[in-house]
């Protein structure tokens, strides 16, 4: 079965819900203007944000000024590739003039001197930056809980968590705060909120999008309502930047060529993570239905045994506790008292670790990397749940809410950070109570195009779609 990504459909009635692709077409045809669109998104934010609390450094006046400049470029015939598209950027991705608190009240609010690579690329191509989006302390929770930001909530159910650490980005995308959003991911921080908020989130191959600061496993990636909008963002975000010495060489990839023939693809199915929380029965049934759709389209399906072990997850925990304590332990006693208690308790577990324990933890991440490659290299793609449970209570730091068991919910996602593989979350359906369920699609190393294409195929085939939430 070959899926086509170019079929025409009418844009949404409200300009705040238009896709980036539809906006570019509307701007080019002079059907709509960037100023009209910015005003529609501002109206959506003003209506929803008091309850959603997804944004930081929201500046509607600056956004309108940028939209006016974009409108003038369109009128002069000098439009840039993404000119006029409303965009949010995760708080920890630096933008010039805005402090980066990293989600914690313990950091001084010092304005950044320059845009980080993802923000610089987007601004160069003409997006209208509406706001930054919220995150938990130091980005170390799959939650919107923060000692600095107000508590972010899930637009599908305001009593639930949007996930994290790209918490505000997931909520903003689902709520229609414009079409483009960008998050970061080192263990699931794009895919988990994308799954729990019912949007598309791509964790690209390590190094595909330059980022600063760069460190092992950390990536930035798009969070959007459609796969095509993510592809539009990737065309811009993947341009090189010398500040990231770990980035991949520049490649001129056909980002908007999203057609793929599902028939004959070898697809592995990882229904069990091997570690952590048991898989919720509703999520299992939903992912099994998605697998059946791929099989009916002609894909060759094979089950993959679980490969993440307790030693791997414990090693990851040890290493990241120590890394967190390097930051938090350097604070004054008064500053440490401002850190979210859950994060402080977790990080304190790293202060007495020996060098050998930390090295062993780091080595377990390498063991996890090798295990992921060994388990998946025979397949074109791997399908799995994104998370073992649906969105949980907004006030909790994690589904278990215990700093001694912090990572029991990331068994499906984290290994593909360690292995550098591109991996996405795309909505697969909903629980009986109406909460979104994420399908994870993982590709071979550096096959970002393949993951986008198979995600587009699923977006086209998925029989379980629902209208976007209204608050």
Coordinates of C-alpha atoms in Angstrom, one line a residue:
X1 CA 0.0 0.0 0.0
X2 CA 1.4 3.3 -1.0
X3 CA 0.3 6.4 1.0
X4 CA 0.2 9.8 -0.6
X5 CA 0.8 12.9 1.5
X6 CA -0.4 15.5 -1.0
X7 CA -4.2 15.0 -0.9
X8 CA -6.1 18.3 -0.6
X9 CA -8.3 19.1 2.4
X10 CA -9.9 22.3 3.5
X11 CA -8.1 24.3 6.3
X12 CA -9.8 24.5 9.7
X13 CA -12.3 27.3 10.3
X14 CA -10.2 29.0 13.0
X15 CA -6.9 30.4 11.8
X16 CA -5.3 29.2 15.0
X17 CA -5.9 25.7 13.9
X18 CA -4.4 26.0 10.4
X19 CA -1.4 23.8 9.7
X20 CA 1.9 25.4 8.8
X21 CA 1.6 24.0 5.3
X22 CA -1.9 25.5 4.9
X23 CA -0.7 28.9 6.2
X24 CA 2.2 29.1 3.7
X25 CA -0.3 28.3 0.9
X26 CA -2.7 30.9 2.3
X27 CA 0.0 33.6 2.6
X28 CA 1.2 32.9 -1.0
X29 CA -2.4 33.2 -2.3
X30 CA -3.0 36.3 -0.2
X31 CA -6.0 34.5 1.3
X32 CA -4.8 35.3 4.8
X33 CA -2.1 37.5 6.4
X34 CA 0.5 36.7 9.1
X35 CA -1.0 39.5 11.2
X36 CA -4.5 37.9 11.0
X37 CA -3.0 34.6 12.0
X38 CA -1.0 36.0 14.9
X39 CA -4.2 37.7 16.2
X40 CA -6.1 34.4 16.0
X41 CA -3.4 32.6 17.9
X42 CA -3.2 35.4 20.5
X43 CA -7.0 35.1 20.9
X44 CA -6.7 31.3 21.4
X45 CA -3.9 31.8 24.0
X46 CA -5.8 34.5 25.9
X47 CA -8.8 32.2 26.1
X48 CA -7.0 29.0 27.0
X49 CA -3.8 29.9 28.8
X50 CA -5.3 30.9 32.2
X51 CA -6.3 27.2 32.6
X52 CA -3.5 25.5 30.5
X53 CA -0.4 27.4 31.7
X54 CA 1.8 26.2 29.0
X55 CA 3.7 29.4 28.2
X56 CA 6.7 31.4 29.5
X57 CA 7.8 34.8 28.3
X58 CA 4.6 35.3 26.3
X59 CA 4.9 38.6 24.4
X60 CA 1.9 39.2 22.1
X61 CA 3.1 42.7 21.2
X62 CA 6.5 41.4 19.9
X63 CA 4.7 38.6 18.1
X64 CA 2.4 41.1 16.3
X65 CA 5.4 43.2 15.3
X66 CA 7.2 40.2 13.9
X67 CA 4.0 39.2 12.1
X68 CA 3.7 42.7 10.6
X69 CA 7.3 42.4 9.3
X70 CA 6.5 39.0 7.8
X71 CA 3.4 40.4 6.1
X72 CA 5.5 43.1 4.5
X73 CA 8.0 40.5 3.2
X74 CA 5.2 38.6 1.7
X75 CA 3.9 41.8 0.0
X76 CA 7.4 42.6 -1.4
X77 CA 7.8 39.0 -2.7
X78 CA 10.6 38.4 -0.3
X79 CA 9.1 35.7 1.9
X80 CA 11.3 33.4 3.8
X81 CA 10.7 29.6 3.9
X82 CA 8.6 29.6 7.0
X83 CA 7.6 33.3 7.0
X84 CA 4.7 34.2 9.4
X85 CA 4.1 30.8 11.0
X86 CA 3.3 31.1 14.7
X87 CA 5.9 29.1 16.8
X88 CA 6.7 28.3 20.4
X89 CA 10.1 27.3 21.6
X90 CA 10.9 25.3 24.7
X91 CA 12.2 27.3 27.6
X92 CA 15.6 25.6 27.7
X93 CA 16.3 26.5 24.0
X94 CA 17.9 29.9 24.4
X95 CA 16.4 32.9 22.7
X96 CA 18.2 36.2 22.7
X97 CA 17.1 38.5 25.5
X98 CA 15.1 35.9 27.5
X99 CA 16.4 34.2 30.7
X100 CA 16.5 30.4 30.8
X101 CA 15.5 29.3 34.3
X102 CA 15.5 25.6 33.3
X103 CA 12.2 25.2 35.1
X104 CA 13.6 25.9 38.5
X105 CA 13.3 28.8 40.9
X106 CA 16.9 28.2 41.9
X107 CA 18.5 29.8 38.9
X108 CA 19.2 33.5 38.4
X109 CA 17.2 35.1 35.6
X110 CA 19.9 36.4 33.3
X111 CA 18.9 37.3 29.7
X112 CA 20.5 35.1 27.1
X113 CA 23.0 36.9 24.7
X114 CA 22.1 35.0 21.6
X115 CA 19.7 32.5 20.0
X116 CA 20.6 28.8 20.4
X117 CA 20.9 26.9 17.0
X118 CA 17.3 25.8 16.8
X119 CA 15.9 29.2 17.6
X120 CA 18.4 30.9 15.3
X121 CA 17.4 28.6 12.3
X122 CA 13.7 29.2 12.9
X123 CA 14.0 32.9 13.3
X124 CA 16.2 33.1 10.1
X125 CA 13.4 31.5 8.2
X126 CA 10.8 34.0 9.3
X127 CA 8.7 32.3 12.0
X128 CA 6.7 34.4 14.5
X129 CA 7.8 33.4 18.0
X130 CA 4.8 33.6 20.2
X131 CA 6.4 32.5 23.5
X132 CA 8.6 30.0 25.2
X133 CA 7.0 26.9 26.7
X134 CA 7.3 25.6 30.2
X135 CA 9.3 22.6 31.6
X136 CA 10.0 21.0 35.0
X137 CA 13.0 21.6 37.1
X138 CA 16.2 20.9 35.1
X139 CA 14.1 19.0 32.6
X140 CA 14.3 15.9 34.7
X141 CA 10.6 15.0 34.9
X142 CA 8.0 13.6 32.6
X143 CA 5.7 16.2 34.0
X144 CA 4.7 19.8 34.0
X145 CA 5.5 20.2 37.7
X146 CA 8.0 23.1 38.3
X147 CA 9.3 25.2 41.1
X148 CA 9.4 28.2 38.7
X149 CA 6.6 27.9 36.2
X150 CA 2.9 27.5 37.0
X151 CA 1.6 23.9 36.8
X152 CA 1.0 23.0 33.1
X153 CA -2.0 20.9 32.3
X154 CA -3.2 18.6 29.5
X155 CA -5.9 20.2 27.2
X156 CA -7.6 16.9 26.7
X157 CA -8.3 16.7 30.5
X158 CA -7.2 19.6 32.7
X159 CA -6.9 17.3 35.7
X160 CA -4.1 15.4 33.9
X161 CA -0.5 16.0 33.2
X162 CA 0.8 17.0 29.7
X163 CA 4.0 15.0 30.2
X164 CA 7.5 16.3 30.1
X165 CA 9.9 17.6 30.1
X166 CA 8.6 19.4 26.9
X167 CA 5.4 19.9 28.9
X168 CA 4.3 23.3 27.7
X169 CA 5.2 22.4 24.1
X170 CA 2.9 19.3 24.1
X171 CA 0.0 21.2 25.7
X172 CA 0.5 24.2 23.3
X173 CA 0.5 22.0 20.2
X174 CA -2.7 20.2 21.2
X175 CA -4.4 23.4 22.2
X176 CA -3.7 25.1 18.9
X177 CA -1.2 27.8 20.0
X178 CA -0.1 27.9 16.4
X179 CA 1.2 25.0 14.3
X180 CA 5.0 24.9 15.2
X181 CA 6.5 23.9 18.5
X182 CA 9.9 22.6 19.4
X183 CA 11.0 20.5 22.4
X184 CA 14.1 18.6 23.6
X185 CA 14.5 14.9 24.4
X186 CA 17.1 12.9 26.3
X187 CA 14.9 10.0 27.6
X188 CA 11.5 10.6 26.1
X189 CA 10.9 14.3 26.7
X190 CA 9.5 15.0 23.3
X191 CA 7.7 11.6 22.7
X192 CA 6.1 11.3 26.1
X193 CA 4.2 14.7 26.1
X194 CA 3.5 14.2 22.4
X195 CA 1.9 10.8 23.2
X196 CA -0.1 12.0 26.2
X197 CA -1.2 15.2 24.4
X198 CA -2.1 13.4 21.1
X199 CA 0.3 15.3 18.8
X200 CA 3.2 14.3 16.6
X201 CA 6.7 14.5 18.1
X202 CA 9.9 13.6 16.4
X203 CA 13.1 12.8 18.4
X204 CA 15.5 13.0 15.4
X205 CA 18.8 11.1 15.1
X206 CA 21.4 12.3 17.5
X207 CA 23.1 15.3 15.9
X208 CA 20.6 15.8 13.2
X209 CA 19.5 19.2 14.6
X210 CA 22.4 21.2 16.0
X211 CA 21.9 22.2 19.6
X212 CA 23.8 24.2 22.3
X213 CA 24.7 22.9 24.8
X214 CA 25.2 19.5 23.3
X215 CA 25.7 16.4 25.3
X216 CA 25.2 12.7 24.8
X217 CA 21.7 11.7 24.0
X218 CA 20.2 15.2 23.9
X219 CA 18.3 16.3 20.9
X220 CA 15.8 19.0 19.9
X221 CA 12.8 18.1 17.7
X222 CA 9.5 19.3 16.3
X223 CA 6.1 18.9 18.1
X224 CA 3.2 19.5 15.7
X225 CA -0.3 18.4 14.9
X226 CA 0.7 16.9 11.6
X227 CA 3.7 15.0 10.3
X228 CA 4.1 17.4 7.3
X229 CA 4.5 20.4 9.6
X230 CA 7.2 18.5 11.4
X231 CA 8.9 17.9 8.1
X232 CA 8.7 21.6 7.2
X233 CA 10.4 22.3 10.6
X234 CA 13.1 19.7 10.0
X235 CA 14.0 21.3 6.7
X236 CA 15.0 24.4 8.6
X237 CA 16.2 23.0 11.9
X238 CA 18.7 20.5 10.4
X239 CA 20.8 23.2 8.9
X240 CA 24.3 23.2 10.4
X241 CA 25.7 25.3 13.2
X242 CA 29.3 25.2 14.3
X243 CA 28.4 25.6 18.0
X244 CA 27.4 21.9 18.1
X245 CA 30.6 19.9 17.7
X246 CA 28.6 16.7 18.0
X247 CA 26.2 17.4 15.1
X248 CA 26.0 15.4 11.9
X249 CA 27.3 16.6 8.6
X250 CA 24.9 18.6 6.6
X251 CA 22.6 16.5 4.3
X252 CA 20.2 17.9 1.7
X253 CA 17.4 15.5 2.6
X254 CA 14.0 15.5 0.8
X255 CA 12.1 16.5 3.9
X256 CA 8.7 17.0 2.2
X257 CA 8.8 13.8 0.2
X258 CA 6.6 11.8 2.6
X259 CA 5.3 9.0 0.4
X260 CA 6.1 5.4 1.3
X261 CA 4.9 2.0 0.3
X262 CA 4.1 0.0 3.5
X263 CA 3.8 -3.3 1.6
X264 CA 6.8 -5.5 2.3
X265 CA 8.3 -3.4 5.1
X266 CA 9.8 -5.5 7.9
X267 CA 8.4 -4.1 11.1
X268 CA 9.3 -5.2 14.5
X269 CA 6.8 -4.9 17.4
X270 CA 8.2 -4.2 20.9
X271 CA 5.1 -4.7 23.0
X272 CA 7.0 -5.2 26.3
X273 CA 9.7 -2.7 27.4
X274 CA 11.4 -5.3 29.6
X275 CA 11.5 -3.1 32.7
X276 CA 9.3 -0.7 34.6
X277 CA 5.6 -0.2 34.9
X278 CA 3.3 -2.9 33.4
X279 CA 1.6 -2.0 30.2
X280 CA -2.0 -0.6 30.6
X281 CA -4.5 -3.0 29.0
X282 CA -6.2 -0.1 27.0
X283 CA -2.8 1.0 25.6
X284 CA -1.9 -2.6 24.7
X285 CA -5.2 -3.1 22.8
X286 CA -4.8 0.3 21.0
X287 CA -1.2 -0.5 19.8
X288 CA -2.2 -4.0 18.8
X289 CA -5.0 -2.5 16.6
X290 CA -2.4 -0.2 15.0
X291 CA -0.1 -3.1 14.3
X292 CA -3.1 -4.9 12.6
X293 CA -3.6 -1.9 10.3
X294 CA 0.0 -2.0 9.2
X295 CA -0.2 -5.8 8.7
X296 CA -3.4 -5.4 6.6
X297 CA -1.5 -2.8 4.5
X298 CA 1.1 -5.4 3.7
X299 CA 3.8 -4.9 6.3
X300 CA 5.7 -8.0 7.5
X301 CA 5.3 -8.1 11.3
X302 CA 7.6 -9.8 13.9
X303 CA 7.6 -9.5 17.6
X304 CA 10.8 -8.2 19.3
X305 CA 11.7 -9.6 22.8
X306 CA 12.3 -7.0 25.5
X307 CA 15.9 -5.9 25.9
X308 CA 16.1 -3.1 28.5
X309 CA 17.2 -4.6 31.8
X310 CA 17.1 -3.5 35.4
X311 CA 20.9 -3.0 35.4
X312 CA 20.6 -0.6 32.4
X313 CA 17.8 1.5 34.0
X314 CA 19.6 1.6 37.4
X315 CA 22.8 2.6 35.7
X316 CA 21.1 5.4 33.9
X317 CA 19.5 6.6 37.2
X318 CA 22.9 6.6 38.9
X319 CA 24.6 8.6 36.2
X320 CA 21.9 11.2 35.9
X321 CA 21.5 11.6 39.7
X322 CA 25.2 12.4 39.9
X323 CA 25.0 14.8 36.9
X324 CA 22.1 16.6 38.6
X325 CA 23.9 16.8 41.9
X326 CA 26.9 18.5 40.1
X327 CA 24.5 21.3 39.3
X328 CA 22.3 21.3 42.4
X329 CA 25.2 20.6 44.9
X330 CA 27.0 23.7 43.7
X331 CA 24.1 25.9 44.7
X332 CA 24.0 27.7 48.1
X333 CA 21.8 26.3 50.8
X334 CA 19.2 29.1 50.1
X335 CA 19.2 28.3 46.4
X336 CA 18.8 24.5 46.9
X337 CA 15.8 25.2 49.1
X338 CA 14.1 26.6 46.0
X339 CA 14.5 23.4 43.9
X340 CA 11.4 21.2 43.6
X341 CA 11.6 18.9 46.6
X342 CA 11.1 15.8 44.4
X343 CA 14.1 16.7 42.2
X344 CA 16.2 17.7 45.2
X345 CA 15.6 14.4 46.9
X346 CA 16.4 12.5 43.7
X347 CA 19.6 14.4 43.0
X348 CA 20.8 14.0 46.6
X349 CA 21.1 10.3 45.8
X350 CA 24.1 11.2 43.6
X351 CA 26.2 13.1 46.1
X352 CA 27.8 10.1 47.8
X353 CA 28.4 8.0 44.7
X354 CA 31.9 6.7 44.0
X355 CA 33.7 7.3 40.7
X356 CA 33.4 3.5 40.0
X357 CA 29.6 3.6 40.5
X358 CA 29.2 6.6 38.2
X359 CA 31.4 5.0 35.6
X360 CA 29.4 1.8 35.8
X361 CA 26.2 3.8 35.4
X362 CA 27.6 5.5 32.3
X363 CA 28.7 2.1 30.9
X364 CA 25.2 0.7 31.4
X365 CA 24.0 3.4 29.0
X366 CA 26.5 2.1 26.4
X367 CA 25.2 -1.5 27.1
X368 CA 21.7 -0.2 26.5
X369 CA 22.8 1.4 23.2
X370 CA 24.3 -1.8 22.0
X371 CA 21.3 -3.8 23.1
X372 CA 18.9 -1.5 21.2
X373 CA 20.9 -1.8 18.0
X374 CA 21.2 -5.6 18.3
X375 CA 17.5 -6.0 18.9
X376 CA 16.3 -3.7 16.1
X377 CA 18.8 -3.7 13.2
X378 CA 17.1 -6.4 11.2
X379 CA 13.9 -4.3 10.9
X380 CA 13.0 -1.3 8.7
X381 CA 11.0 0.1 11.6
X382 CA 10.0 -0.8 15.2
X383 CA 6.5 -0.1 16.6
X384 CA 5.8 0.1 20.3
X385 CA 3.8 2.1 22.9
X386 CA 5.3 5.4 23.9
X387 CA 4.4 5.0 27.5
X388 CA 3.0 2.2 29.6
X389 CA 0.2 4.3 31.1
X390 CA -2.1 7.1 30.0
X391 CA -1.7 10.7 31.2
X392 CA -1.7 10.9 35.0
X393 CA -2.7 13.5 37.6
X394 CA -1.3 16.9 36.9
X395 CA 0.1 17.5 40.4
X396 CA 2.4 14.4 40.3
X397 CA 6.1 14.5 39.3
X398 CA 5.8 11.0 37.6
X399 CA 3.3 8.3 37.3
X400 CA 4.7 6.6 40.4
X401 CA 5.6 9.9 42.1
X402 CA 8.6 8.4 44.0
X403 CA 12.1 9.8 43.5
X404 CA 13.5 6.4 44.3
X405 CA 11.7 5.0 41.2
X406 CA 12.0 7.9 38.8
X407 CA 12.3 6.2 35.5
X408 CA 9.8 3.2 35.6
X409 CA 7.8 4.8 32.8
X410 CA 10.5 5.5 30.2
X411 CA 11.4 1.9 29.2
X412 CA 10.0 2.3 25.7
X413 CA 11.6 5.6 24.9
X414 CA 15.0 5.9 26.6
X415 CA 16.9 3.2 24.8
X416 CA 16.5 5.0 21.4
X417 CA 18.1 8.1 22.9
X418 CA 21.1 6.0 23.8
X419 CA 21.2 4.3 20.4
X420 CA 21.0 7.6 18.4
X421 CA 18.0 6.2 16.5
X422 CA 15.2 8.5 15.2
X423 CA 12.0 7.9 17.0
X424 CA 8.6 9.5 16.9
X425 CA 5.3 9.5 18.7
X426 CA 2.1 9.7 16.7
X427 CA -1.4 9.4 18.0
X428 CA -2.8 5.9 17.9
X429 CA -6.2 6.4 19.5
X430 CA -7.8 7.1 22.8
X431 CA -8.7 5.5 26.1
X432 CA -12.3 5.0 27.1
X433 CA -12.0 8.2 29.1
X434 CA -10.8 10.1 26.1
X435 CA -7.1 10.4 26.8
X436 CA -4.7 10.1 23.9
X437 CA -2.4 7.1 23.3
X438 CA 0.9 7.4 21.6
X439 CA 2.3 5.0 19.0
X440 CA 6.1 5.0 18.9
X441 CA 7.7 4.6 15.5
X442 CA 11.5 4.0 15.5
X443 CA 13.8 3.7 12.6
X444 CA 17.4 2.7 11.9
X445 CA 20.1 5.2 12.8
X446 CA 20.0 8.3 10.7
X447 CA 16.8 7.3 8.8
X448 CA 14.8 10.3 10.0
X449 CA 13.1 10.4 6.6
X450 CA 11.9 6.9 7.0
X451 CA 10.4 7.6 10.4
X452 CA 8.6 10.7 9.0
X453 CA 7.3 8.7 6.1
X454 CA 5.9 5.8 8.1
X455 CA 4.4 8.3 10.6
X456 CA 2.7 10.0 7.7
X457 CA 1.5 6.6 6.5
X458 CA -0.1 6.0 9.9
X459 CA -1.5 9.5 10.1
X460 CA -3.3 8.7 6.8
X461 CA -4.4 5.2 7.7
X462 CA -5.4 5.8 11.4
X463 CA -9.1 5.0 11.9
X464 CA -9.2 6.4 15.4
X465 CA -9.0 10.2 14.9
X466 CA -10.9 12.8 17.0
X467 CA -11.4 16.6 16.9
X468 CA -8.8 18.6 18.8
X469 CA -9.8 19.5 22.3
X470 CA -11.7 22.8 23.1
X471 CA -11.4 24.4 26.5

